[in-house]
Amino acid sequence: MQEYVETPDHKVADAVPDNWVDRYAPVVTRPYLRLSRADRPIGTWLLLIPCWWGLALAILHTDTVQLEDLWIAFGCGCGAWLMRGAGCTWNDITDRNFDRQVMRTKSRPIPSGQISVRNAVIWMCVQTLAAFSILLTFNAAAITLGILSLLPVAIYPFAKRITWWPQIFLGIAFNWGAMLAWVAHTGSLHIAAVILYLAGISWTLFYDTIYAHQDSEDDALIGIKSTARLFGSQSPIWLKRFLILVIILLGASVYFALVPKLELFPLIVSLTGVTLMTVHLERQRRNFNSTDSATLLQLFRSNRNAGFIFLIFLISAAML
């Protein structure tokens, strides 16, 4: 096997400046960590936050906190990192020929020659098996849900070739943890968890439409479809529609989680979280500029904070 030699141009174009992978990771591991987007942690947060939403809402629903919940929260964190890495690896394997033609993505490990497709497949399997070992520590219903999540993960990279709405498929995959974490705590699915899942999909449509505008011109040249290309100049209107969906669905998930008790203070605290997250998203929408890639990336990354706003208020409500 040819020894990997690091060069300055091996850094990925949209990585976080001075990220830990480029600065501290052993040289031989860097192509694999870049393939997993470890140098761009926002995706892991966006995969993990719905998991923690689901767990916090389940605790609010059952009004019980167990020591096992700490493991569920930690296991979701590890699983999100691993499955986001495995999903990104799969995405880059399937999109390698497209990525070579896009300015922002041609520096990724496979199209730039840092790692072979064969080694990428092996790395994907290692990450998936590690995540599966964590999943096996949850209850049987959660394990079943976790296995089913592999289907939308596998489909997503191909969605952008056949539909103008690939962001829906991304949302289906990225927010699955909202249901999984709920089931890991309660042992069964509930309408509140399903509505929370739909809220997460709406949120993904919001933030990934913003993200996709970075590549809309290149995507048009190579025939890749997205909501950014579909909406074009009408994107601010569609972002507002997705935002309204997020508000309604998050509020409904809280309501159904608290039925039949519907205690006043937990309801008020939770809905305050919905309101403040909405304010954050509306600020993103107002600052949206489809021609400014730096602003688009900044807005996309700010969704970690948006998701944490709702999470913090859910946790606070569960503690009342």
PDB file of C-alpha atoms in Angstrom:
ATOM      1  CA  MET A   1       0.000   0.000   0.000  1.00  0.00           C
ATOM      2  CA  GLN A   2       1.360   3.406  -0.960  1.00  0.00           C
ATOM      3  CA  GLU A   3       2.180   5.593   2.032  1.00  0.00           C
ATOM      4  CA  TYR A   4      -0.003   8.677   2.373  1.00  0.00           C
ATOM      5  CA  VAL A   5       1.901  11.969   2.298  1.00  0.00           C
ATOM      6  CA  GLU A   6       0.117  15.084   3.542  1.00  0.00           C
ATOM      7  CA  THR A   7       0.318  18.262   1.444  1.00  0.00           C
ATOM      8  CA  PRO A   8      -1.186  21.732   2.119  1.00  0.00           C
ATOM      9  CA  ASP A   9      -3.774  21.364  -0.655  1.00  0.00           C
ATOM     10  CA  HIS A  10      -5.250  18.268   0.988  1.00  0.00           C
ATOM     11  CA  LYS A  11      -7.292  20.471   3.322  1.00  0.00           C
ATOM     12  CA  VAL A  12     -10.979  20.478   2.370  1.00  0.00           C
ATOM     13  CA  ALA A  13     -12.278  23.785   1.013  1.00  0.00           C
ATOM     14  CA  ASP A  14     -15.241  24.246   3.386  1.00  0.00           C
ATOM     15  CA  ALA A  15     -13.632  22.806   6.525  1.00  0.00           C
ATOM     16  CA  VAL A  16     -13.647  24.808   9.730  1.00  0.00           C
ATOM     17  CA  PRO A  17     -10.465  26.946   9.839  1.00  0.00           C
ATOM     18  CA  ASP A  18      -7.739  25.481  12.104  1.00  0.00           C
ATOM     19  CA  ASN A  19      -9.902  22.434  12.804  1.00  0.00           C
ATOM     20  CA  TRP A  20      -8.506  19.669  14.992  1.00  0.00           C
ATOM     21  CA  VAL A  21      -8.122  17.184  12.130  1.00  0.00           C
ATOM     22  CA  ASP A  22      -5.765  19.413  10.150  1.00  0.00           C
ATOM     23  CA  ARG A  23      -3.845  20.489  13.252  1.00  0.00           C
ATOM     24  CA  TYR A  24      -3.637  17.506  15.584  1.00  0.00           C
ATOM     25  CA  ALA A  25      -4.817  14.242  14.014  1.00  0.00           C
ATOM     26  CA  PRO A  26      -2.097  11.753  12.998  1.00  0.00           C
ATOM     27  CA  VAL A  27      -1.298  12.298   9.323  1.00  0.00           C
ATOM     28  CA  VAL A  28      -2.320   8.796   8.263  1.00  0.00           C
ATOM     29  CA  THR A  29      -5.821   9.239   9.753  1.00  0.00           C
ATOM     30  CA  ARG A  30      -6.595  12.620   8.201  1.00  0.00           C
ATOM     31  CA  PRO A  31      -8.081  11.424   4.864  1.00  0.00           C
ATOM     32  CA  TYR A  32     -10.471   9.133   6.759  1.00  0.00           C
ATOM     33  CA  LEU A  33     -11.481  11.792   9.273  1.00  0.00           C
ATOM     34  CA  ARG A  34     -12.008  14.297   6.445  1.00  0.00           C
ATOM     35  CA  LEU A  35     -14.125  11.704   4.658  1.00  0.00           C
ATOM     36  CA  SER A  36     -16.245  11.482   7.829  1.00  0.00           C
ATOM     37  CA  ARG A  37     -16.488  15.308   7.941  1.00  0.00           C
ATOM     38  CA  ALA A  38     -14.754  15.356  11.334  1.00  0.00           C
ATOM     39  CA  ASP A  39     -13.221  18.650  10.219  1.00  0.00           C
ATOM     40  CA  ARG A  40     -16.775  19.997   9.690  1.00  0.00           C
ATOM     41  CA  PRO A  41     -18.702  19.102  12.864  1.00  0.00           C
ATOM     42  CA  ILE A  42     -21.957  20.939  12.090  1.00  0.00           C
ATOM     43  CA  GLY A  43     -23.459  17.875  10.392  1.00  0.00           C
ATOM     44  CA  THR A  44     -22.920  15.768  13.499  1.00  0.00           C
ATOM     45  CA  TRP A  45     -24.708  18.381  15.606  1.00  0.00           C
ATOM     46  CA  LEU A  46     -27.627  18.490  13.175  1.00  0.00           C
ATOM     47  CA  LEU A  47     -27.905  14.698  13.357  1.00  0.00           C
ATOM     48  CA  LEU A  48     -27.531  14.582  17.144  1.00  0.00           C
ATOM     49  CA  ILE A  49     -29.818  17.434  18.219  1.00  0.00           C
ATOM     50  CA  PRO A  50     -33.056  15.700  17.073  1.00  0.00           C
ATOM     51  CA  CYS A  51     -31.964  12.646  19.083  1.00  0.00           C
ATOM     52  CA  TRP A  52     -31.645  14.763  22.202  1.00  0.00           C
ATOM     53  CA  TRP A  53     -34.952  16.472  21.373  1.00  0.00           C
ATOM     54  CA  GLY A  54     -36.602  13.051  21.283  1.00  0.00           C
ATOM     55  CA  LEU A  55     -35.068  11.962  24.584  1.00  0.00           C
ATOM     56  CA  ALA A  56     -35.930  15.224  26.361  1.00  0.00           C
ATOM     57  CA  LEU A  57     -39.500  15.172  25.051  1.00  0.00           C
ATOM     58  CA  ALA A  58     -39.881  11.531  26.119  1.00  0.00           C
ATOM     59  CA  ILE A  59     -38.707  12.415  29.630  1.00  0.00           C
ATOM     60  CA  LEU A  60     -41.196  15.300  29.665  1.00  0.00           C
ATOM     61  CA  HIS A  61     -43.938  12.904  28.520  1.00  0.00           C
ATOM     62  CA  THR A  62     -43.233  10.164  31.074  1.00  0.00           C
ATOM     63  CA  ASP A  63     -42.157  12.533  33.857  1.00  0.00           C
ATOM     64  CA  THR A  64     -39.406  10.060  34.730  1.00  0.00           C
ATOM     65  CA  VAL A  65     -35.628  10.277  34.481  1.00  0.00           C
ATOM     66  CA  GLN A  66     -33.585   7.090  34.629  1.00  0.00           C
ATOM     67  CA  LEU A  67     -29.842   6.536  34.950  1.00  0.00           C
ATOM     68  CA  GLU A  68     -30.111   4.750  31.611  1.00  0.00           C
ATOM     69  CA  ASP A  69     -31.044   8.070  29.994  1.00  0.00           C
ATOM     70  CA  LEU A  70     -27.469   9.263  30.475  1.00  0.00           C
ATOM     71  CA  TRP A  71     -26.297   6.307  28.417  1.00  0.00           C
ATOM     72  CA  ILE A  72     -28.975   6.962  25.781  1.00  0.00           C
ATOM     73  CA  ALA A  73     -27.787  10.568  25.481  1.00  0.00           C
ATOM     74  CA  PHE A  74     -24.124   9.523  25.313  1.00  0.00           C
ATOM     75  CA  GLY A  75     -24.831   6.621  22.961  1.00  0.00           C
ATOM     76  CA  CYS A  76     -26.750   8.928  20.643  1.00  0.00           C
ATOM     77  CA  GLY A  77     -23.750  11.273  20.625  1.00  0.00           C
ATOM     78  CA  CYS A  78     -21.323   8.525  19.663  1.00  0.00           C
ATOM     79  CA  GLY A  79     -23.797   7.033  17.205  1.00  0.00           C
ATOM     80  CA  ALA A  80     -24.434  10.388  15.547  1.00  0.00           C
ATOM     81  CA  TRP A  81     -20.699  10.946  15.031  1.00  0.00           C
ATOM     82  CA  LEU A  82     -20.218   7.467  13.615  1.00  0.00           C
ATOM     83  CA  MET A  83     -23.318   7.366  11.407  1.00  0.00           C
ATOM     84  CA  ARG A  84     -22.793  10.873  10.118  1.00  0.00           C
ATOM     85  CA  GLY A  85     -19.291   9.735   9.166  1.00  0.00           C
ATOM     86  CA  ALA A  86     -20.559   6.546   7.549  1.00  0.00           C
ATOM     87  CA  GLY A  87     -23.282   8.441   5.681  1.00  0.00           C
ATOM     88  CA  CYS A  88     -20.852  11.069   4.428  1.00  0.00           C
ATOM     89  CA  THR A  89     -18.455   8.329   3.329  1.00  0.00           C
ATOM     90  CA  TRP A  90     -21.250   6.639   1.391  1.00  0.00           C
ATOM     91  CA  ASN A  91     -22.289   9.973  -0.092  1.00  0.00           C
ATOM     92  CA  ASP A  92     -18.743  10.718  -1.263  1.00  0.00           C
ATOM     93  CA  ILE A  93     -18.341   7.245  -2.748  1.00  0.00           C
ATOM     94  CA  THR A  94     -21.495   7.601  -4.824  1.00  0.00           C
ATOM     95  CA  ASP A  95     -20.887  11.274  -5.713  1.00  0.00           C
ATOM     96  CA  ARG A  96     -17.157  11.073  -6.470  1.00  0.00           C
ATOM     97  CA  ASN A  97     -17.567  11.855 -10.165  1.00  0.00           C
ATOM     98  CA  PHE A  98     -19.844  14.818  -9.453  1.00  0.00           C
ATOM     99  CA  ASP A  99     -17.594  16.136  -6.681  1.00  0.00           C
ATOM    100  CA  ARG A 100     -14.681  16.435  -9.088  1.00  0.00           C
ATOM    101  CA  GLN A 101     -16.679  18.980 -11.083  1.00  0.00           C
ATOM    102  CA  VAL A 102     -17.718  21.255  -8.199  1.00  0.00           C
ATOM    103  CA  MET A 103     -15.301  23.841  -6.835  1.00  0.00           C
ATOM    104  CA  ARG A 104     -16.350  23.414  -3.193  1.00  0.00           C
ATOM    105  CA  THR A 105     -16.204  19.598  -3.218  1.00  0.00           C
ATOM    106  CA  LYS A 106     -13.323  18.684  -5.517  1.00  0.00           C
ATOM    107  CA  SER A 107     -10.921  18.939  -2.549  1.00  0.00           C
ATOM    108  CA  ARG A 108     -12.704  16.117  -0.701  1.00  0.00           C
ATOM    109  CA  PRO A 109     -10.572  13.009  -0.029  1.00  0.00           C
ATOM    110  CA  ILE A 110     -11.843  10.740  -2.815  1.00  0.00           C
ATOM    111  CA  PRO A 111     -11.909  13.183  -5.775  1.00  0.00           C
ATOM    112  CA  SER A 112      -8.593  14.730  -4.651  1.00  0.00           C
ATOM    113  CA  GLY A 113      -6.917  11.307  -4.529  1.00  0.00           C
ATOM    114  CA  GLN A 114      -6.231  11.198  -0.786  1.00  0.00           C
ATOM    115  CA  ILE A 115      -8.071   7.903  -0.382  1.00  0.00           C
ATOM    116  CA  SER A 116      -9.178   5.094  -2.702  1.00  0.00           C
ATOM    117  CA  VAL A 117     -12.774   3.971  -3.145  1.00  0.00           C
ATOM    118  CA  ARG A 118     -11.854   0.536  -1.748  1.00  0.00           C
ATOM    119  CA  ASN A 119     -10.449   2.018   1.462  1.00  0.00           C
ATOM    120  CA  ALA A 120     -13.439   4.344   1.708  1.00  0.00           C
ATOM    121  CA  VAL A 121     -15.811   1.357   1.587  1.00  0.00           C
ATOM    122  CA  ILE A 122     -13.829  -0.377   4.341  1.00  0.00           C
ATOM    123  CA  TRP A 123     -13.914   2.783   6.471  1.00  0.00           C
ATOM    124  CA  MET A 124     -17.679   3.101   5.944  1.00  0.00           C
ATOM    125  CA  CYS A 125     -18.200  -0.476   7.153  1.00  0.00           C
ATOM    126  CA  VAL A 126     -16.007   0.065  10.221  1.00  0.00           C
ATOM    127  CA  GLN A 127     -18.011   3.139  11.250  1.00  0.00           C
ATOM    128  CA  THR A 128     -21.361   1.419  10.645  1.00  0.00           C
ATOM    129  CA  LEU A 129     -20.401  -1.650  12.685  1.00  0.00           C
ATOM    130  CA  ALA A 130     -19.170   0.533  15.546  1.00  0.00           C
ATOM    131  CA  ALA A 131     -22.479   2.427  15.539  1.00  0.00           C
ATOM    132  CA  PHE A 132     -24.392  -0.863  15.429  1.00  0.00           C
ATOM    133  CA  SER A 133     -22.542  -2.101  18.520  1.00  0.00           C
ATOM    134  CA  ILE A 134     -23.815   0.963  20.404  1.00  0.00           C
ATOM    135  CA  LEU A 135     -27.337   0.479  19.064  1.00  0.00           C
ATOM    136  CA  LEU A 136     -27.367  -3.062  20.470  1.00  0.00           C
ATOM    137  CA  THR A 137     -27.256  -1.621  24.005  1.00  0.00           C
ATOM    138  CA  PHE A 138     -30.722  -0.047  23.517  1.00  0.00           C
ATOM    139  CA  ASN A 139     -34.065  -1.839  23.782  1.00  0.00           C
ATOM    140  CA  ALA A 140     -35.396  -4.065  20.987  1.00  0.00           C
ATOM    141  CA  ALA A 141     -37.779  -1.471  19.545  1.00  0.00           C
ATOM    142  CA  ALA A 142     -34.981   1.109  19.295  1.00  0.00           C
ATOM    143  CA  ILE A 143     -32.686  -1.450  17.668  1.00  0.00           C
ATOM    144  CA  THR A 144     -35.341  -2.147  15.031  1.00  0.00           C
ATOM    145  CA  LEU A 145     -35.784   1.556  14.330  1.00  0.00           C
ATOM    146  CA  GLY A 146     -32.020   1.992  14.096  1.00  0.00           C
ATOM    147  CA  ILE A 147     -31.696  -0.767  11.517  1.00  0.00           C
ATOM    148  CA  LEU A 148     -34.540   0.725   9.466  1.00  0.00           C
ATOM    149  CA  SER A 149     -32.715   4.072   9.399  1.00  0.00           C
ATOM    150  CA  LEU A 150     -30.119   2.554   7.058  1.00  0.00           C
ATOM    151  CA  LEU A 151     -32.640   2.636   4.202  1.00  0.00           C
ATOM    152  CA  PRO A 152     -32.999   6.450   3.903  1.00  0.00           C
ATOM    153  CA  VAL A 153     -29.242   6.819   4.483  1.00  0.00           C
ATOM    154  CA  ALA A 154     -28.577   4.532   1.534  1.00  0.00           C
ATOM    155  CA  ILE A 155     -31.133   6.254  -0.714  1.00  0.00           C
ATOM    156  CA  TYR A 156     -30.218   9.903  -0.064  1.00  0.00           C
ATOM    157  CA  PRO A 157     -27.166  10.239  -2.381  1.00  0.00           C
ATOM    158  CA  PHE A 158     -29.264   9.121  -5.344  1.00  0.00           C
ATOM    159  CA  ALA A 159     -32.245  11.366  -4.568  1.00  0.00           C
ATOM    160  CA  LYS A 160     -30.560  14.485  -5.962  1.00  0.00           C
ATOM    161  CA  ARG A 161     -30.354  12.773  -9.352  1.00  0.00           C
ATOM    162  CA  ILE A 162     -34.048  11.946  -9.648  1.00  0.00           C
ATOM    163  CA  THR A 163     -35.998  14.558  -7.648  1.00  0.00           C
ATOM    164  CA  TRP A 164     -35.962  18.297  -7.035  1.00  0.00           C
ATOM    165  CA  TRP A 165     -36.599  17.552  -3.351  1.00  0.00           C
ATOM    166  CA  PRO A 166     -33.525  15.615  -2.140  1.00  0.00           C
ATOM    167  CA  GLN A 167     -33.661  17.675   1.065  1.00  0.00           C
ATOM    168  CA  ILE A 168     -36.730  15.671   2.083  1.00  0.00           C
ATOM    169  CA  PHE A 169     -34.699  12.465   1.916  1.00  0.00           C
ATOM    170  CA  LEU A 170     -31.919  14.123   3.901  1.00  0.00           C
ATOM    171  CA  GLY A 171     -34.478  15.195   6.509  1.00  0.00           C
ATOM    172  CA  ILE A 172     -35.894  11.680   6.724  1.00  0.00           C
ATOM    173  CA  ALA A 173     -32.410  10.323   7.445  1.00  0.00           C
ATOM    174  CA  PHE A 174     -31.101  13.135   9.654  1.00  0.00           C
ATOM    175  CA  ASN A 175     -34.066  13.324  12.032  1.00  0.00           C
ATOM    176  CA  TRP A 176     -34.676   9.608  12.526  1.00  0.00           C
ATOM    177  CA  GLY A 177     -33.014   9.864  15.921  1.00  0.00           C
ATOM    178  CA  ALA A 178     -35.948  11.890  17.281  1.00  0.00           C
ATOM    179  CA  MET A 179     -38.057   8.730  17.142  1.00  0.00           C
ATOM    180  CA  LEU A 180     -35.223   6.373  18.054  1.00  0.00           C
ATOM    181  CA  ALA A 181     -34.281   8.220  21.254  1.00  0.00           C
ATOM    182  CA  TRP A 182     -37.946   8.483  22.271  1.00  0.00           C
ATOM    183  CA  VAL A 183     -38.348   4.729  21.825  1.00  0.00           C
ATOM    184  CA  ALA A 184     -35.066   4.048  23.639  1.00  0.00           C
ATOM    185  CA  HIS A 185     -36.535   5.818  26.686  1.00  0.00           C
ATOM    186  CA  THR A 186     -40.179   4.677  26.532  1.00  0.00           C
ATOM    187  CA  GLY A 187     -40.020   1.354  24.657  1.00  0.00           C
ATOM    188  CA  SER A 188     -42.672   2.343  22.121  1.00  0.00           C
ATOM    189  CA  LEU A 189     -43.463   5.000  19.532  1.00  0.00           C
ATOM    190  CA  HIS A 190     -45.922   7.832  20.209  1.00  0.00           C
ATOM    191  CA  ILE A 191     -47.659  10.465  18.087  1.00  0.00           C
ATOM    192  CA  ALA A 192     -45.601  13.202  19.809  1.00  0.00           C
ATOM    193  CA  ALA A 193     -42.358  11.594  18.599  1.00  0.00           C
ATOM    194  CA  VAL A 194     -43.682  11.238  15.050  1.00  0.00           C
ATOM    195  CA  ILE A 195     -44.722  14.907  14.959  1.00  0.00           C
ATOM    196  CA  LEU A 196     -41.324  15.897  16.373  1.00  0.00           C
ATOM    197  CA  TYR A 197     -39.745  13.877  13.559  1.00  0.00           C
ATOM    198  CA  LEU A 198     -41.822  15.760  10.972  1.00  0.00           C
ATOM    199  CA  ALA A 199     -40.770  19.048  12.587  1.00  0.00           C
ATOM    200  CA  GLY A 200     -37.159  17.983  12.187  1.00  0.00           C
ATOM    201  CA  ILE A 201     -37.708  17.221   8.497  1.00  0.00           C
ATOM    202  CA  SER A 202     -39.196  20.705   8.038  1.00  0.00           C
ATOM    203  CA  TRP A 203     -36.180  22.181   9.811  1.00  0.00           C
ATOM    204  CA  THR A 204     -33.856  20.259   7.476  1.00  0.00           C
ATOM    205  CA  LEU A 205     -35.725  21.605   4.463  1.00  0.00           C
ATOM    206  CA  PHE A 206     -35.106  25.075   5.864  1.00  0.00           C
ATOM    207  CA  TYR A 207     -31.389  24.839   6.599  1.00  0.00           C
ATOM    208  CA  ASP A 208     -30.368  22.583   3.724  1.00  0.00           C
ATOM    209  CA  THR A 209     -32.077  24.807   1.173  1.00  0.00           C
ATOM    210  CA  ILE A 210     -29.837  27.588   2.480  1.00  0.00           C
ATOM    211  CA  TYR A 211     -26.810  25.277   2.285  1.00  0.00           C
ATOM    212  CA  ALA A 212     -27.605  24.063  -1.236  1.00  0.00           C
ATOM    213  CA  HIS A 213     -27.518  27.582  -2.646  1.00  0.00           C
ATOM    214  CA  GLN A 214     -23.713  27.462  -2.346  1.00  0.00           C
ATOM    215  CA  ASP A 215     -23.559  24.939  -5.203  1.00  0.00           C
ATOM    216  CA  SER A 216     -26.599  25.894  -7.271  1.00  0.00           C
ATOM    217  CA  GLU A 217     -24.609  27.126 -10.279  1.00  0.00           C
ATOM    218  CA  ASP A 218     -22.314  24.088 -10.360  1.00  0.00           C
ATOM    219  CA  ASP A 219     -25.281  21.779  -9.747  1.00  0.00           C
ATOM    220  CA  ALA A 220     -27.058  23.272 -12.761  1.00  0.00           C
ATOM    221  CA  LEU A 221     -24.043  22.570 -14.976  1.00  0.00           C
ATOM    222  CA  ILE A 222     -23.728  18.910 -13.967  1.00  0.00           C
ATOM    223  CA  GLY A 223     -27.447  18.151 -13.617  1.00  0.00           C
ATOM    224  CA  ILE A 224     -27.775  17.800  -9.835  1.00  0.00           C
ATOM    225  CA  LYS A 225     -31.204  18.774  -8.470  1.00  0.00           C
ATOM    226  CA  SER A 226     -32.025  20.573  -5.217  1.00  0.00           C
ATOM    227  CA  THR A 227     -34.648  22.755  -3.609  1.00  0.00           C
ATOM    228  CA  ALA A 228     -32.220  25.680  -4.023  1.00  0.00           C
ATOM    229  CA  ARG A 229     -32.348  25.268  -7.803  1.00  0.00           C
ATOM    230  CA  LEU A 230     -36.078  24.558  -7.767  1.00  0.00           C
ATOM    231  CA  PHE A 231     -36.995  27.651  -5.740  1.00  0.00           C
ATOM    232  CA  GLY A 232     -34.377  30.043  -7.127  1.00  0.00           C
ATOM    233  CA  SER A 233     -35.326  33.643  -6.333  1.00  0.00           C
ATOM    234  CA  GLN A 234     -38.434  32.399  -4.507  1.00  0.00           C
ATOM    235  CA  SER A 235     -36.310  30.733  -1.816  1.00  0.00           C
ATOM    236  CA  PRO A 236     -37.077  33.344   0.913  1.00  0.00           C
ATOM    237  CA  ILE A 237     -40.792  32.628   0.485  1.00  0.00           C
ATOM    238  CA  TRP A 238     -40.230  28.879   0.750  1.00  0.00           C
ATOM    239  CA  LEU A 239     -37.969  29.339   3.755  1.00  0.00           C
ATOM    240  CA  LYS A 240     -40.820  31.173   5.462  1.00  0.00           C
ATOM    241  CA  ARG A 241     -43.177  28.294   4.670  1.00  0.00           C
ATOM    242  CA  PHE A 242     -40.759  25.756   6.125  1.00  0.00           C
ATOM    243  CA  LEU A 243     -40.347  27.968   9.189  1.00  0.00           C
ATOM    244  CA  ILE A 244     -44.111  28.043   9.742  1.00  0.00           C
ATOM    245  CA  LEU A 245     -44.176  24.244   9.504  1.00  0.00           C
ATOM    246  CA  VAL A 246     -41.410  23.992  12.096  1.00  0.00           C
ATOM    247  CA  ILE A 247     -43.362  26.224  14.510  1.00  0.00           C
ATOM    248  CA  ILE A 248     -46.628  24.327  14.115  1.00  0.00           C
ATOM    249  CA  LEU A 249     -45.093  20.862  14.342  1.00  0.00           C
ATOM    250  CA  LEU A 250     -42.781  21.580  17.276  1.00  0.00           C
ATOM    251  CA  GLY A 251     -45.697  23.127  19.162  1.00  0.00           C
ATOM    252  CA  ALA A 252     -47.906  20.139  18.349  1.00  0.00           C
ATOM    253  CA  SER A 253     -45.241  17.661  19.472  1.00  0.00           C
ATOM    254  CA  VAL A 254     -45.027  19.412  22.852  1.00  0.00           C
ATOM    255  CA  TYR A 255     -48.823  19.459  23.176  1.00  0.00           C
ATOM    256  CA  PHE A 256     -49.228  15.736  22.438  1.00  0.00           C
ATOM    257  CA  ALA A 257     -46.316  14.846  24.720  1.00  0.00           C
ATOM    258  CA  LEU A 258     -48.032  16.610  27.633  1.00  0.00           C
ATOM    259  CA  VAL A 259     -51.546  15.212  27.019  1.00  0.00           C
ATOM    260  CA  PRO A 260     -53.522  14.297  29.109  1.00  0.00           C
ATOM    261  CA  LYS A 261     -51.796  16.126  32.017  1.00  0.00           C
ATOM    262  CA  LEU A 262     -51.084  19.298  30.046  1.00  0.00           C
ATOM    263  CA  GLU A 263     -49.381  20.973  33.013  1.00  0.00           C
ATOM    264  CA  LEU A 264     -49.176  24.716  32.541  1.00  0.00           C
ATOM    265  CA  PHE A 265     -45.561  25.533  33.415  1.00  0.00           C
ATOM    266  CA  PRO A 266     -43.876  22.762  31.365  1.00  0.00           C
ATOM    267  CA  LEU A 267     -46.104  23.762  28.444  1.00  0.00           C
ATOM    268  CA  ILE A 268     -45.162  27.448  28.731  1.00  0.00           C
ATOM    269  CA  VAL A 269     -41.437  26.710  29.055  1.00  0.00           C
ATOM    270  CA  SER A 270     -41.444  24.311  26.089  1.00  0.00           C
ATOM    271  CA  LEU A 271     -43.391  26.685  23.865  1.00  0.00           C
ATOM    272  CA  THR A 272     -41.015  29.489  24.834  1.00  0.00           C
ATOM    273  CA  GLY A 273     -38.262  27.333  23.390  1.00  0.00           C
ATOM    274  CA  VAL A 274     -40.258  26.938  20.178  1.00  0.00           C
ATOM    275  CA  THR A 275     -40.757  30.712  20.013  1.00  0.00           C
ATOM    276  CA  LEU A 276     -37.095  31.578  20.548  1.00  0.00           C
ATOM    277  CA  MET A 277     -35.943  28.978  18.017  1.00  0.00           C
ATOM    278  CA  THR A 278     -38.399  30.537  15.571  1.00  0.00           C
ATOM    279  CA  VAL A 279     -36.874  33.978  16.173  1.00  0.00           C
ATOM    280  CA  HIS A 280     -33.429  32.527  15.432  1.00  0.00           C
ATOM    281  CA  LEU A 281     -34.611  30.913  12.186  1.00  0.00           C
ATOM    282  CA  GLU A 282     -36.415  34.066  11.101  1.00  0.00           C
ATOM    283  CA  ARG A 283     -33.169  35.996  11.596  1.00  0.00           C
ATOM    284  CA  GLN A 284     -31.478  33.482   9.303  1.00  0.00           C
ATOM    285  CA  ARG A 285     -34.187  33.962   6.712  1.00  0.00           C
ATOM    286  CA  ARG A 286     -33.838  37.739   6.818  1.00  0.00           C
ATOM    287  CA  ASN A 287     -30.053  37.513   6.378  1.00  0.00           C
ATOM    288  CA  PHE A 288     -30.331  35.006   3.530  1.00  0.00           C
ATOM    289  CA  ASN A 289     -28.367  36.031   0.426  1.00  0.00           C
ATOM    290  CA  SER A 290     -28.254  33.424  -2.328  1.00  0.00           C
ATOM    291  CA  THR A 291     -25.147  34.966  -3.946  1.00  0.00           C
ATOM    292  CA  ASP A 292     -22.981  35.206  -0.809  1.00  0.00           C
ATOM    293  CA  SER A 293     -21.444  31.776  -0.151  1.00  0.00           C
ATOM    294  CA  ALA A 294     -19.720  32.843   3.074  1.00  0.00           C
ATOM    295  CA  THR A 295     -23.001  34.097   4.542  1.00  0.00           C
ATOM    296  CA  LEU A 296     -24.842  30.969   3.396  1.00  0.00           C
ATOM    297  CA  LEU A 297     -22.319  28.737   5.167  1.00  0.00           C
ATOM    298  CA  GLN A 298     -22.463  30.879   8.304  1.00  0.00           C
ATOM    299  CA  LEU A 299     -26.259  30.745   8.377  1.00  0.00           C
ATOM    300  CA  PHE A 300     -26.242  26.989   7.856  1.00  0.00           C
ATOM    301  CA  ARG A 301     -23.782  26.445  10.702  1.00  0.00           C
ATOM    302  CA  SER A 302     -25.830  28.655  13.033  1.00  0.00           C
ATOM    303  CA  ASN A 303     -28.561  25.996  13.060  1.00  0.00           C
ATOM    304  CA  ARG A 304     -26.659  24.177  15.787  1.00  0.00           C
ATOM    305  CA  ASN A 305     -27.498  27.092  18.096  1.00  0.00           C
ATOM    306  CA  ALA A 306     -31.086  27.175  16.826  1.00  0.00           C
ATOM    307  CA  GLY A 307     -31.560  23.504  17.693  1.00  0.00           C
ATOM    308  CA  PHE A 308     -29.968  23.949  21.111  1.00  0.00           C
ATOM    309  CA  ILE A 309     -32.398  26.728  21.997  1.00  0.00           C
ATOM    310  CA  PHE A 310     -35.378  24.366  21.796  1.00  0.00           C
ATOM    311  CA  LEU A 311     -33.406  21.573  23.493  1.00  0.00           C
ATOM    312  CA  ILE A 312     -32.458  23.699  26.502  1.00  0.00           C
ATOM    313  CA  PHE A 313     -36.074  24.725  27.081  1.00  0.00           C
ATOM    314  CA  LEU A 314     -37.267  21.111  26.702  1.00  0.00           C
ATOM    315  CA  ILE A 315     -34.774  20.000  29.337  1.00  0.00           C
ATOM    316  CA  SER A 316     -35.827  22.867  31.602  1.00  0.00           C
ATOM    317  CA  ALA A 317     -39.498  21.916  31.199  1.00  0.00           C
ATOM    318  CA  ALA A 318     -38.720  18.277  32.005  1.00  0.00           C
ATOM    319  CA  MET A 319     -37.034  19.358  35.243  1.00  0.00           C
ATOM    320  CA  LEU A 320     -40.109  21.257  36.521  1.00  0.00           C
TER     321      LEU A 320
END
